[in-house]
Amino acid sequence: MVVEIGPGKGSLTESLLERAGRVIAIEVDSFLVHYLRQKFQQPVEQGRLILIEGDVLKTDLAQWGPAVIAGNLPYYITSPILERVFAIHGQWERAVFLMQAEVAARLAAEPGGRDRGYLSVLTQLRSTPEVLFDVPRVAFRPPPKVDSAVVRLTPRNRR
C-alpha cells in the first residue's frame, strides 16, 4: 500500500497504481479530487485507489497501517509534512518525496555543515535520508523558480 501526498493531476498516481496493490491519495483541492475520480474511475470503483479530500496536515497518516509514503511535496509545507510522517514512527516502511533541492540537501547535511539545522537533525534521528537524483526546474510546466530533488527516507529503528 502507498499513501500519496498531493496527487495533483495524477501523474505519479498512475505509476503507483501500476506497482502497488492499493493507493491512498490525499488531495486538498476539491476540483482535483473530482478530476482524479473521473480519470481513475476504474481503480476507484475497484477499491485500488482511495481518494481523500483533505489537508494532509490534518489527516491521520497512521490510520491505514504500515505503508510506503510518496509525493511531490508542496514546497511551502515540506517541513510540517515531514514532521507528520516522523510522528507516526513504525507506521511507514519508507518514504520517497520530490522536494525543493535546497531542502533535500538540508535533510542529508553532515554535522558541522552550514546546511545542517533542526530539520537535518530530526530527519536523521528518525530516518536515513538519501538524495536519489536532482530534477531541474525545466522538467516542469510551468517551471518553478527552484530546482528539485527526489529523496528516499528509510525509517530508523525506534531505539
Coordinates of C-alpha atoms in Angstrom, one line a residue:
M1 CA 0.0 0.0 0.0
V2 CA 1.1 3.5 -0.8
V3 CA -0.1 6.8 0.7
E4 CA 0.4 9.5 -1.8
I5 CA 0.5 13.1 -0.6
G6 CA -0.8 15.7 -3.1
P7 CA -1.6 13.7 -6.3
G8 CA -2.4 16.8 -8.3
K9 CA -3.5 15.7 -11.7
G10 CA -2.3 12.1 -11.1
S11 CA 1.0 11.7 -12.9
L12 CA 2.6 9.9 -10.0
T13 CA -0.7 8.2 -9.1
E14 CA -0.8 6.4 -12.4
S15 CA 2.7 4.9 -11.9
L16 CA 1.9 4.0 -8.3
L17 CA -1.3 2.1 -9.4
E18 CA 0.9 0.0 -11.8
R19 CA 3.1 -1.0 -8.9
A20 CA 1.0 -1.0 -5.7
G21 CA -2.0 -3.1 -4.8
R22 CA -3.7 -0.1 -3.2
V23 CA -3.1 3.7 -3.3
I24 CA -4.5 6.2 -0.8
A25 CA -4.2 9.7 -2.4
I26 CA -4.7 12.7 -0.2
E27 CA -5.6 15.9 -2.1
V28 CA -6.7 19.2 -0.6
D29 CA -8.1 20.7 -3.9
S30 CA -11.8 19.6 -4.4
F31 CA -11.5 20.3 -8.2
L32 CA -8.5 18.0 -8.5
V33 CA -10.3 15.3 -6.4
H34 CA -13.2 15.4 -8.8
Y35 CA -10.8 15.3 -11.8
L36 CA -9.0 12.3 -10.3
R37 CA -12.3 10.4 -9.7
Q38 CA -13.0 10.7 -13.4
K39 CA -9.5 10.0 -14.6
F40 CA -9.1 6.9 -12.4
Q41 CA -12.8 5.8 -12.3
Q42 CA -11.9 2.0 -12.7
P43 CA -9.3 1.9 -9.9
V44 CA -11.6 3.9 -7.6
E45 CA -14.5 1.5 -8.3
Q46 CA -12.2 -1.5 -7.7
G47 CA -11.1 0.0 -4.4
R48 CA -7.5 0.1 -5.6
L49 CA -7.5 3.9 -5.3
I50 CA -9.0 5.7 -2.4
L51 CA -9.2 9.5 -2.8
I52 CA -9.2 11.5 0.4
E53 CA -10.2 15.1 0.0
G54 CA -8.5 16.9 2.8
D55 CA -5.4 18.6 4.2
V56 CA -2.5 16.2 4.8
L57 CA -1.5 18.2 7.9
K58 CA -4.9 17.3 9.4
T59 CA -5.0 13.7 8.2
D60 CA -4.0 10.7 10.4
L61 CA -1.4 9.1 8.2
A62 CA -1.3 6.0 10.5
Q63 CA -4.9 5.1 10.0
W64 CA -4.1 2.7 7.1
G65 CA -1.4 0.9 8.9
P66 CA 2.2 0.4 7.6
A67 CA 2.6 1.9 4.2
V68 CA 5.1 3.5 1.8
I69 CA 4.6 7.2 1.6
A70 CA 5.2 9.2 -1.6
G71 CA 4.5 12.5 -3.1
N72 CA 5.5 15.7 -4.8
L73 CA 5.6 17.8 -1.7
P74 CA 4.3 21.4 -1.9
Y75 CA 7.5 23.4 -1.1
Y76 CA 5.9 25.7 1.4
I77 CA 4.8 22.9 3.7
T78 CA 7.5 20.3 3.3
S79 CA 8.8 20.6 6.9
P80 CA 5.4 20.2 8.5
I81 CA 4.7 17.2 6.3
L82 CA 8.0 15.6 7.2
E83 CA 7.2 16.2 10.9
R84 CA 3.8 14.4 10.5
V85 CA 5.5 11.5 8.8
F86 CA 8.1 11.2 11.5
A87 CA 5.4 11.4 14.2
I88 CA 3.9 8.1 13.0
H89 CA 7.1 6.2 13.6
G90 CA 6.6 2.5 13.0
Q91 CA 3.7 3.1 10.6
W92 CA 5.7 3.7 7.4
E93 CA 8.1 1.4 5.5
R94 CA 9.9 4.1 3.5
A95 CA 9.1 7.5 2.0
V96 CA 10.0 8.9 -1.4
F97 CA 9.4 12.6 -2.0
L98 CA 10.1 15.2 -4.6
M99 CA 11.0 18.4 -2.9
Q100 CA 13.0 21.6 -3.3
A101 CA 16.7 20.8 -3.8
E102 CA 17.8 23.0 -1.0
V103 CA 15.6 21.2 1.5
A104 CA 16.8 17.9 0.2
A105 CA 20.4 19.0 0.8
R106 CA 19.4 20.1 4.4
L107 CA 17.9 16.7 5.1
A108 CA 21.2 14.9 4.3
A109 CA 23.5 17.6 5.6
E110 CA 26.5 16.3 7.6
P111 CA 27.3 17.6 11.1
G112 CA 29.3 20.9 11.0
G113 CA 28.0 21.9 7.6
R114 CA 26.3 25.2 7.0
D115 CA 23.1 23.5 5.7
R116 CA 22.7 21.5 8.9
G117 CA 19.9 22.5 11.2
Y118 CA 16.7 21.4 13.1
L119 CA 15.3 19.6 10.0
S120 CA 18.6 17.8 9.4
V121 CA 18.7 16.5 13.0
L122 CA 15.1 15.5 13.1
T123 CA 15.3 13.7 9.7
Q124 CA 18.5 11.9 10.6
L125 CA 17.2 10.9 14.0
R126 CA 14.0 9.3 12.5
S127 CA 15.4 8.1 9.2
T128 CA 18.3 7.6 6.8
P129 CA 17.9 10.2 4.0
E130 CA 19.3 9.6 0.5
V131 CA 19.1 12.2 -2.2
L132 CA 18.5 9.9 -5.2
F133 CA 18.6 12.4 -8.0
D134 CA 18.1 16.1 -9.0
V135 CA 15.2 17.3 -11.1
P136 CA 15.9 20.6 -12.9
R137 CA 13.2 23.3 -12.9
V138 CA 12.9 22.9 -16.7
A139 CA 11.3 19.5 -16.2
F140 CA 8.1 21.1 -15.0
R141 CA 5.4 23.1 -16.8
P142 CA 5.3 25.9 -15.9
P143 CA 8.9 25.8 -14.4
P144 CA 9.2 26.7 -10.8
K145 CA 11.8 29.2 -9.6
V146 CA 13.8 26.4 -7.9
D147 CA 15.3 23.1 -8.7
S148 CA 14.1 19.9 -7.1
A149 CA 15.4 16.6 -5.9
V150 CA 14.0 13.1 -5.1
V151 CA 14.7 11.9 -1.6
R152 CA 14.2 8.5 -0.1
L153 CA 13.8 8.2 3.6
T154 CA 14.3 4.9 5.3
P155 CA 13.0 4.8 8.9
R156 CA 15.5 4.1 11.7
N157 CA 14.9 1.6 14.5
R158 CA 13.0 3.4 17.2
R159 CA 15.8 2.8 19.7

